[in-house]
Amino acid sequence: MEIQVKELSKIYGTQENQVVALNRASLTIHQGDFISIMGPSGSGKSTLLHLISGLDLPTSGSVTYGSTNIHQGSDRNLSAFRRQKIGFIFQQFHLLPVLTARENILMPLLLDKKQADETYLQELACLLGLESRLTHLPHELSGGQQQRVAIARALIARPDIIFADEPTGNLDTKSGSQVMEMLCRIQENMSKTLVVITHDPRIAGMARRRFTIVDGELSEVTVS
Ligand code: ADP
Ligand code: MG
């Protein structure tokens, strides 16, 4: 499914407190794209990702998946659409502390009243090196393991698109590289669309299409 982002803007606050977090960003994301978006802190990276993934509403502009403008339907439709089509990976993992790794991974299915797919769960656990960690609580896991649980959770409903907002930002270099390698492999082998936000040039360089964002202005880097 193709995603069309047109003239997307987000302005926070009013009058003298106004912050233009995103200024008329446009891009087209094709099925199977691997895109990185790099920019300094406060440049509008998270704002852009939240708008594209339907986590937040734009001030103006549109986001269209296939022929569906995601900000035009009801909240309920948007939530269902997000759970089925989009996997989101956060810098802070956002695992529920009282649930085991397994329960965290299965949460999106539970919310959609779907059966756990045991075979696929095991496949993901194996792919992400989590086989012996599924009964652990988040605080019993390392940062890298917690992020890998979050990746499995993002994949369990078999979404086409994965958005990752600084997925290695809270990890040391070694676990960060591991997490990125796994994301790259998943993108390629499962033919997912992957959009990764980062301020690490090495991670940005792994993507086939690269964008930068400065003061809310998005532009594509042409690789010669
Ligand atoms: P990044 O992810 O690149 O660090 P953000 O997208 O989080 O940047 O923020 C972009 C700009 O918008 C920043 O100046 C930030 O302070 C501002 N901003 C983000 N969220 C809010 C909010 N809820 N209210 C007001 N300003 C915000
Ligand atoms: Mg951010």
PDB file of C-alpha atoms and ligand atoms in Angstrom:
ATOM      1  CA  MET A   1       0.000   0.000   0.000  1.00  0.00           C
ATOM      2  CA  GLU A   2       1.284   3.424  -0.951  1.00  0.00           C
ATOM      3  CA  ILE A   3       1.281   6.244   1.597  1.00  0.00           C
ATOM      4  CA  GLN A   4       0.873   9.793   0.280  1.00  0.00           C
ATOM      5  CA  VAL A   5       1.862  12.579   2.656  1.00  0.00           C
ATOM      6  CA  LYS A   6       0.823  15.982   1.318  1.00  0.00           C
ATOM      7  CA  GLU A   7       1.765  19.408   2.686  1.00  0.00           C
ATOM      8  CA  LEU A   8       1.613  18.163   6.253  1.00  0.00           C
ATOM      9  CA  SER A   9       1.936  20.829   8.957  1.00  0.00           C
ATOM     10  CA  LYS A  10       1.703  20.846  12.711  1.00  0.00           C
ATOM     11  CA  ILE A  11       1.589  24.032  14.723  1.00  0.00           C
ATOM     12  CA  TYR A  12       1.567  23.839  18.516  1.00  0.00           C
ATOM     13  CA  GLY A  13       0.344  26.631  20.772  1.00  0.00           C
ATOM     14  CA  THR A  14      -1.211  29.960  19.820  1.00  0.00           C
ATOM     15  CA  GLN A  15       0.075  33.398  18.828  1.00  0.00           C
ATOM     16  CA  GLU A  16       3.325  34.317  20.603  1.00  0.00           C
ATOM     17  CA  ASN A  17       3.749  30.751  21.917  1.00  0.00           C
ATOM     18  CA  GLN A  18       3.374  29.234  18.454  1.00  0.00           C
ATOM     19  CA  VAL A  19       5.788  26.498  17.436  1.00  0.00           C
ATOM     20  CA  VAL A  20       5.776  25.321  13.828  1.00  0.00           C
ATOM     21  CA  ALA A  21       6.900  21.756  14.521  1.00  0.00           C
ATOM     22  CA  LEU A  22       6.354  20.608  10.932  1.00  0.00           C
ATOM     23  CA  ASN A  23       6.157  22.825   7.871  1.00  0.00           C
ATOM     24  CA  ARG A  24       4.352  21.449   4.793  1.00  0.00           C
ATOM     25  CA  ALA A  25       6.110  18.097   4.613  1.00  0.00           C
ATOM     26  CA  SER A  26       5.388  15.962   1.542  1.00  0.00           C
ATOM     27  CA  LEU A  27       6.575  12.483   0.635  1.00  0.00           C
ATOM     28  CA  THR A  28       5.351   9.273  -0.964  1.00  0.00           C
ATOM     29  CA  ILE A  29       6.165   5.988   0.752  1.00  0.00           C
ATOM     30  CA  HIS A  30       6.009   2.936  -1.506  1.00  0.00           C
ATOM     31  CA  GLN A  31       5.311  -0.619  -0.361  1.00  0.00           C
ATOM     32  CA  GLY A  32       8.623  -2.182   0.717  1.00  0.00           C
ATOM     33  CA  ASP A  33      10.492   1.123   1.076  1.00  0.00           C
ATOM     34  CA  PHE A  34      13.203   1.433   3.713  1.00  0.00           C
ATOM     35  CA  ILE A  35      13.338   5.102   4.675  1.00  0.00           C
ATOM     36  CA  SER A  36      15.395   6.948   7.267  1.00  0.00           C
ATOM     37  CA  ILE A  37      14.644  10.417   8.560  1.00  0.00           C
ATOM     38  CA  MET A  38      17.503  12.183  10.274  1.00  0.00           C
ATOM     39  CA  GLY A  39      17.508  15.498  12.080  1.00  0.00           C
ATOM     40  CA  PRO A  40      18.611  17.224  15.276  1.00  0.00           C
ATOM     41  CA  SER A  41      16.631  17.150  18.505  1.00  0.00           C
ATOM     42  CA  GLY A  42      13.467  19.253  18.266  1.00  0.00           C
ATOM     43  CA  SER A  43      13.472  19.331  14.446  1.00  0.00           C
ATOM     44  CA  GLY A  44      10.038  17.687  14.140  1.00  0.00           C
ATOM     45  CA  LYS A  45      10.940  14.015  13.612  1.00  0.00           C
ATOM     46  CA  SER A  46       8.527  12.549  16.169  1.00  0.00           C
ATOM     47  CA  THR A  47       5.816  14.990  15.151  1.00  0.00           C
ATOM     48  CA  LEU A  48       6.092  13.797  11.532  1.00  0.00           C
ATOM     49  CA  LEU A  49       6.008  10.118  12.497  1.00  0.00           C
ATOM     50  CA  HIS A  50       3.040  10.612  14.843  1.00  0.00           C
ATOM     51  CA  LEU A  51       1.080  12.353  12.095  1.00  0.00           C
ATOM     52  CA  ILE A  52       1.914   9.781   9.400  1.00  0.00           C
ATOM     53  CA  SER A  53       0.974   6.908  11.694  1.00  0.00           C
ATOM     54  CA  GLY A  54      -2.263   8.498  12.881  1.00  0.00           C
ATOM     55  CA  LEU A  55      -1.119   8.950  16.496  1.00  0.00           C
ATOM     56  CA  ASP A  56      -1.734  12.685  16.214  1.00  0.00           C
ATOM     57  CA  LEU A  57      -3.769  15.113  14.092  1.00  0.00           C
ATOM     58  CA  PRO A  58      -2.168  17.565  11.650  1.00  0.00           C
ATOM     59  CA  THR A  59      -2.948  21.290  11.641  1.00  0.00           C
ATOM     60  CA  SER A  60      -3.202  21.028   7.842  1.00  0.00           C
ATOM     61  CA  GLY A  61      -2.316  18.627   5.055  1.00  0.00           C
ATOM     62  CA  SER A  62      -3.251  14.992   4.499  1.00  0.00           C
ATOM     63  CA  VAL A  63      -2.026  11.433   4.943  1.00  0.00           C
ATOM     64  CA  THR A  64      -3.529   8.877   2.565  1.00  0.00           C
ATOM     65  CA  TYR A  65      -3.016   5.112   2.729  1.00  0.00           C
ATOM     66  CA  GLY A  66      -4.092   3.700  -0.629  1.00  0.00           C
ATOM     67  CA  SER A  67      -7.327   5.643  -1.067  1.00  0.00           C
ATOM     68  CA  THR A  68      -8.041   6.232   2.646  1.00  0.00           C
ATOM     69  CA  ASN A  69      -7.366   9.599   4.247  1.00  0.00           C
ATOM     70  CA  ILE A  70      -6.588   8.386   7.770  1.00  0.00           C
ATOM     71  CA  HIS A  71      -7.525  11.636   9.506  1.00  0.00           C
ATOM     72  CA  GLN A  72     -11.020  11.790   7.986  1.00  0.00           C
ATOM     73  CA  GLY A  73     -12.703   8.721   9.507  1.00  0.00           C
ATOM     74  CA  SER A  74     -13.805   8.137  13.090  1.00  0.00           C
ATOM     75  CA  ASP A  75     -11.314   7.659  15.939  1.00  0.00           C
ATOM     76  CA  ARG A  76     -12.526   4.099  16.272  1.00  0.00           C
ATOM     77  CA  ASN A  77     -11.840   3.300  12.615  1.00  0.00           C
ATOM     78  CA  LEU A  78      -8.423   4.920  12.856  1.00  0.00           C
ATOM     79  CA  SER A  79      -7.492   2.861  15.946  1.00  0.00           C
ATOM     80  CA  ALA A  80      -8.550  -0.362  14.229  1.00  0.00           C
ATOM     81  CA  PHE A  81      -6.695   0.637  11.064  1.00  0.00           C
ATOM     82  CA  ARG A  82      -3.545   1.394  13.068  1.00  0.00           C
ATOM     83  CA  ARG A  83      -3.666  -1.919  14.941  1.00  0.00           C
ATOM     84  CA  GLN A  84      -4.002  -3.904  11.714  1.00  0.00           C
ATOM     85  CA  LYS A  85      -1.728  -2.033   9.327  1.00  0.00           C
ATOM     86  CA  ILE A  86       0.918  -0.279  11.406  1.00  0.00           C
ATOM     87  CA  GLY A  87       3.580  -1.429  13.848  1.00  0.00           C
ATOM     88  CA  PHE A  88       5.149   1.308  15.966  1.00  0.00           C
ATOM     89  CA  ILE A  89       8.454   1.061  17.840  1.00  0.00           C
ATOM     90  CA  PHE A  90       9.251   3.735  20.434  1.00  0.00           C
ATOM     91  CA  GLN A  91      12.585   4.881  21.817  1.00  0.00           C
ATOM     92  CA  GLN A  92      11.343   4.120  25.372  1.00  0.00           C
ATOM     93  CA  PHE A  93      10.023   0.632  24.459  1.00  0.00           C
ATOM     94  CA  HIS A  94       6.655   1.327  26.196  1.00  0.00           C
ATOM     95  CA  LEU A  95       6.199  -2.224  27.459  1.00  0.00           C
ATOM     96  CA  LEU A  96       3.596  -2.809  30.155  1.00  0.00           C
ATOM     97  CA  PRO A  97       5.649  -3.530  33.300  1.00  0.00           C
ATOM     98  CA  VAL A  98       3.224  -6.038  34.875  1.00  0.00           C
ATOM     99  CA  LEU A  99       2.969  -8.214  31.758  1.00  0.00           C
ATOM    100  CA  THR A 100       5.477 -10.842  30.647  1.00  0.00           C
ATOM    101  CA  ALA A 101       7.335 -10.494  27.342  1.00  0.00           C
ATOM    102  CA  ARG A 102       4.886 -12.961  25.803  1.00  0.00           C
ATOM    103  CA  GLU A 103       1.839 -11.050  27.058  1.00  0.00           C
ATOM    104  CA  ASN A 104       3.304  -7.745  25.854  1.00  0.00           C
ATOM    105  CA  ILE A 105       3.928  -9.197  22.394  1.00  0.00           C
ATOM    106  CA  LEU A 106       0.371 -10.551  22.156  1.00  0.00           C
ATOM    107  CA  MET A 107      -1.293  -7.333  23.407  1.00  0.00           C
ATOM    108  CA  PRO A 108      -2.208  -5.952  19.918  1.00  0.00           C
ATOM    109  CA  LEU A 109      -4.054  -9.198  19.098  1.00  0.00           C
ATOM    110  CA  LEU A 110      -5.849  -9.129  22.434  1.00  0.00           C
ATOM    111  CA  LEU A 111      -7.031  -5.562  21.777  1.00  0.00           C
ATOM    112  CA  ASP A 112      -8.390  -6.728  18.425  1.00  0.00           C
ATOM    113  CA  LYS A 113     -10.017  -9.824  20.024  1.00  0.00           C
ATOM    114  CA  LYS A 114      -7.891 -12.083  17.830  1.00  0.00           C
ATOM    115  CA  GLN A 115      -6.473 -15.496  18.683  1.00  0.00           C
ATOM    116  CA  ALA A 116      -2.779 -15.771  19.488  1.00  0.00           C
ATOM    117  CA  ASP A 117      -0.902 -17.287  16.560  1.00  0.00           C
ATOM    118  CA  GLU A 118       1.433 -19.569  18.500  1.00  0.00           C
ATOM    119  CA  THR A 119       3.528 -20.581  15.488  1.00  0.00           C
ATOM    120  CA  TYR A 120       4.120 -16.992  14.426  1.00  0.00           C
ATOM    121  CA  LEU A 121       4.894 -15.944  18.019  1.00  0.00           C
ATOM    122  CA  GLN A 122       7.575 -18.657  18.221  1.00  0.00           C
ATOM    123  CA  GLU A 123       8.923 -17.643  14.814  1.00  0.00           C
ATOM    124  CA  LEU A 124       9.260 -14.018  15.929  1.00  0.00           C
ATOM    125  CA  ALA A 125      10.804 -15.015  19.275  1.00  0.00           C
ATOM    126  CA  CYS A 126      13.342 -17.108  17.405  1.00  0.00           C
ATOM    127  CA  LEU A 127      14.096 -14.364  14.878  1.00  0.00           C
ATOM    128  CA  LEU A 128      14.620 -11.848  17.689  1.00  0.00           C
ATOM    129  CA  GLY A 129      16.534 -14.162  20.030  1.00  0.00           C
ATOM    130  CA  LEU A 130      13.821 -14.130  22.696  1.00  0.00           C
ATOM    131  CA  GLU A 131      12.959 -17.854  22.944  1.00  0.00           C
ATOM    132  CA  SER A 132      14.119 -18.180  26.549  1.00  0.00           C
ATOM    133  CA  ARG A 133      12.830 -14.780  27.648  1.00  0.00           C
ATOM    134  CA  LEU A 134       9.104 -14.989  26.928  1.00  0.00           C
ATOM    135  CA  THR A 135       8.058 -15.598  30.542  1.00  0.00           C
ATOM    136  CA  HIS A 136      10.159 -12.709  31.884  1.00  0.00           C
ATOM    137  CA  LEU A 137       8.840  -9.338  33.001  1.00  0.00           C
ATOM    138  CA  PRO A 138      10.308  -6.243  31.287  1.00  0.00           C
ATOM    139  CA  HIS A 139      12.429  -5.299  34.334  1.00  0.00           C
ATOM    140  CA  GLU A 140      14.106  -8.702  34.148  1.00  0.00           C
ATOM    141  CA  LEU A 141      15.288  -7.964  30.592  1.00  0.00           C
ATOM    142  CA  SER A 142      18.148  -5.834  29.243  1.00  0.00           C
ATOM    143  CA  GLY A 143      17.359  -2.718  27.208  1.00  0.00           C
ATOM    144  CA  GLY A 144      18.178  -4.516  23.974  1.00  0.00           C
ATOM    145  CA  GLN A 145      15.907  -7.438  24.915  1.00  0.00           C
ATOM    146  CA  GLN A 146      13.088  -5.059  25.864  1.00  0.00           C
ATOM    147  CA  GLN A 147      13.354  -3.346  22.491  1.00  0.00           C
ATOM    148  CA  ARG A 148      13.318  -6.735  20.743  1.00  0.00           C
ATOM    149  CA  VAL A 149      10.105  -7.589  22.642  1.00  0.00           C
ATOM    150  CA  ALA A 150       8.712  -4.255  21.421  1.00  0.00           C
ATOM    151  CA  ILE A 151       9.685  -5.184  17.842  1.00  0.00           C
ATOM    152  CA  ALA A 152       7.901  -8.540  18.162  1.00  0.00           C
ATOM    153  CA  ARG A 153       4.841  -6.688  19.489  1.00  0.00           C
ATOM    154  CA  ALA A 154       5.001  -4.334  16.498  1.00  0.00           C
ATOM    155  CA  LEU A 155       5.033  -7.354  14.144  1.00  0.00           C
ATOM    156  CA  ILE A 156       2.544  -9.733  15.765  1.00  0.00           C
ATOM    157  CA  ALA A 157      -0.526  -8.440  13.904  1.00  0.00           C
ATOM    158  CA  ARG A 158       1.425  -8.752  10.618  1.00  0.00           C
ATOM    159  CA  PRO A 159       1.263  -5.039   9.694  1.00  0.00           C
ATOM    160  CA  ASP A 160       2.613  -3.895   6.314  1.00  0.00           C
ATOM    161  CA  ILE A 161       4.314  -0.844   7.759  1.00  0.00           C
ATOM    162  CA  ILE A 162       6.738  -0.401  10.645  1.00  0.00           C
ATOM    163  CA  PHE A 163       7.499   3.023  12.076  1.00  0.00           C
ATOM    164  CA  ALA A 164      10.424   3.282  14.496  1.00  0.00           C
ATOM    165  CA  ASP A 165      11.125   6.494  16.431  1.00  0.00           C
ATOM    166  CA  GLU A 166      14.807   6.437  17.458  1.00  0.00           C
ATOM    167  CA  PRO A 167      14.625   2.693  18.213  1.00  0.00           C
ATOM    168  CA  THR A 168      18.255   2.571  19.375  1.00  0.00           C
ATOM    169  CA  GLY A 169      18.203   5.892  21.256  1.00  0.00           C
ATOM    170  CA  ASN A 170      18.101   4.216  24.681  1.00  0.00           C
ATOM    171  CA  LEU A 171      20.529   1.411  23.875  1.00  0.00           C
ATOM    172  CA  ASP A 172      24.294   1.010  24.060  1.00  0.00           C
ATOM    173  CA  THR A 173      26.155   0.782  20.738  1.00  0.00           C
ATOM    174  CA  LYS A 174      26.260  -3.021  20.648  1.00  0.00           C
ATOM    175  CA  SER A 175      22.583  -3.702  21.417  1.00  0.00           C
ATOM    176  CA  GLY A 176      21.661  -0.784  19.163  1.00  0.00           C
ATOM    177  CA  SER A 177      23.487  -2.391  16.232  1.00  0.00           C
ATOM    178  CA  GLN A 178      21.812  -5.732  16.974  1.00  0.00           C
ATOM    179  CA  VAL A 179      18.379  -4.142  17.013  1.00  0.00           C
ATOM    180  CA  MET A 180      19.061  -2.329  13.720  1.00  0.00           C
ATOM    181  CA  GLU A 181      20.387  -5.488  12.062  1.00  0.00           C
ATOM    182  CA  MET A 182      17.213  -7.314  13.063  1.00  0.00           C
ATOM    183  CA  LEU A 183      15.008  -4.503  11.787  1.00  0.00           C
ATOM    184  CA  CYS A 184      16.870  -4.472   8.458  1.00  0.00           C
ATOM    185  CA  ARG A 185      16.533  -8.249   8.129  1.00  0.00           C
ATOM    186  CA  ILE A 186      12.830  -8.135   8.935  1.00  0.00           C
ATOM    187  CA  GLN A 187      12.273  -5.338   6.421  1.00  0.00           C
ATOM    188  CA  GLU A 188      13.966  -7.349   3.714  1.00  0.00           C
ATOM    189  CA  ASN A 189      12.784 -10.891   4.458  1.00  0.00           C
ATOM    190  CA  MET A 190       9.190 -10.058   5.344  1.00  0.00           C
ATOM    191  CA  SER A 191       9.017  -7.266   2.714  1.00  0.00           C
ATOM    192  CA  LYS A 192       7.740  -4.687   5.186  1.00  0.00           C
ATOM    193  CA  THR A 193       7.797  -0.956   4.682  1.00  0.00           C
ATOM    194  CA  LEU A 194      10.176   0.477   7.302  1.00  0.00           C
ATOM    195  CA  VAL A 195      10.486   4.136   8.323  1.00  0.00           C
ATOM    196  CA  VAL A 196      13.191   4.783  10.919  1.00  0.00           C
ATOM    197  CA  ILE A 197      13.870   8.047  12.678  1.00  0.00           C
ATOM    198  CA  THR A 198      17.351   8.567  13.982  1.00  0.00           C
ATOM    199  CA  HIS A 199      20.031  11.109  14.690  1.00  0.00           C
ATOM    200  CA  ASP A 200      22.721   8.522  14.025  1.00  0.00           C
ATOM    201  CA  PRO A 201      24.213   8.905  10.495  1.00  0.00           C
ATOM    202  CA  ARG A 202      25.270   5.224  10.450  1.00  0.00           C
ATOM    203  CA  ILE A 203      21.679   4.100  10.931  1.00  0.00           C
ATOM    204  CA  ALA A 204      20.405   6.649   8.409  1.00  0.00           C
ATOM    205  CA  GLY A 205      22.919   5.248   5.916  1.00  0.00           C
ATOM    206  CA  MET A 206      21.410   1.744   6.108  1.00  0.00           C
ATOM    207  CA  ALA A 207      18.185   2.955   4.495  1.00  0.00           C
ATOM    208  CA  ARG A 208      17.636   2.978   0.749  1.00  0.00           C
ATOM    209  CA  ARG A 209      15.887   6.356   0.847  1.00  0.00           C
ATOM    210  CA  ARG A 210      17.131   9.049   3.185  1.00  0.00           C
ATOM    211  CA  PHE A 211      15.437  12.211   4.364  1.00  0.00           C
ATOM    212  CA  THR A 212      16.603  15.018   6.606  1.00  0.00           C
ATOM    213  CA  ILE A 213      14.475  17.347   8.658  1.00  0.00           C
ATOM    214  CA  VAL A 214      15.632  20.713   9.951  1.00  0.00           C
ATOM    215  CA  ASP A 215      13.320  23.150  11.764  1.00  0.00           C
ATOM    216  CA  GLY A 216      10.282  21.227  10.526  1.00  0.00           C
ATOM    217  CA  GLU A 217      11.402  21.261   6.875  1.00  0.00           C
ATOM    218  CA  LEU A 218      11.627  17.792   5.319  1.00  0.00           C
ATOM    219  CA  SER A 219      13.793  17.054   2.300  1.00  0.00           C
ATOM    220  CA  GLU A 220      15.005  13.925   0.543  1.00  0.00           C
ATOM    221  CA  VAL A 221      18.741  13.341   0.283  1.00  0.00           C
ATOM    222  CA  THR A 222      19.647  12.374  -3.249  1.00  0.00           C
ATOM    223  CA  VAL A 223      22.353   9.730  -3.204  1.00  0.00           C
ATOM    224  CA  SER A 224      24.614  10.071  -6.232  1.00  0.00           C
TER     225      SER A 224
HETATM  226  P1  ADP B   1      12.166  15.625  17.521  1.00  0.00           P
HETATM  227  O1  ADP B   1      11.443  14.334  17.585  1.00  0.00           O
HETATM  228  O2  ADP B   1      12.853  15.865  16.213  1.00  0.00           O
HETATM  229  O3  ADP B   1      13.128  15.805  18.670  1.00  0.00           O
HETATM  230  P2  ADP B   1       9.548  16.802  18.029  1.00  0.00           P
HETATM  231  O4  ADP B   1       8.779  16.421  16.826  1.00  0.00           O
HETATM  232  O5  ADP B   1       9.307  16.043  19.267  1.00  0.00           O
HETATM  233  O6  ADP B   1      11.106  16.830  17.651  1.00  0.00           O
HETATM  234  O7  ADP B   1       9.269  18.363  18.336  1.00  0.00           O
HETATM  235  C1  ADP B   1       9.343  19.370  17.336  1.00  0.00           C
HETATM  236  C2  ADP B   1       9.055  20.729  17.958  1.00  0.00           C
HETATM  237  O8  ADP B   1       7.695  20.780  18.415  1.00  0.00           O
HETATM  238  C3  ADP B   1       9.914  21.059  19.177  1.00  0.00           C
HETATM  239  O9  ADP B   1      10.211  22.426  19.157  1.00  0.00           O
HETATM  240  C4  ADP B   1       9.018  20.701  20.331  1.00  0.00           C
HETATM  241  O10 ADP B   1       9.344  21.449  21.456  1.00  0.00           O
HETATM  242  C5  ADP B   1       7.648  21.049  19.794  1.00  0.00           C
HETATM  243  N1  ADP B   1       6.598  20.204  20.389  1.00  0.00           N
HETATM  244  C6  ADP B   1       6.482  18.856  20.288  1.00  0.00           C
HETATM  245  N2  ADP B   1       5.375  18.416  20.915  1.00  0.00           N
HETATM  246  C7  ADP B   1       4.776  19.497  21.443  1.00  0.00           C
HETATM  247  C8  ADP B   1       3.573  19.720  22.204  1.00  0.00           C
HETATM  248  N3  ADP B   1       2.774  18.711  22.539  1.00  0.00           N
HETATM  249  N4  ADP B   1       3.277  20.999  22.560  1.00  0.00           N
HETATM  250  C9  ADP B   1       4.060  22.028  22.185  1.00  0.00           C
HETATM  251  N5  ADP B   1       5.190  21.909  21.467  1.00  0.00           N
HETATM  252  C10 ADP B   1       5.549  20.661  21.093  1.00  0.00           C
HETATM  253 MG    MG B   2      11.610  12.711  18.885  1.00  0.00          MG
END
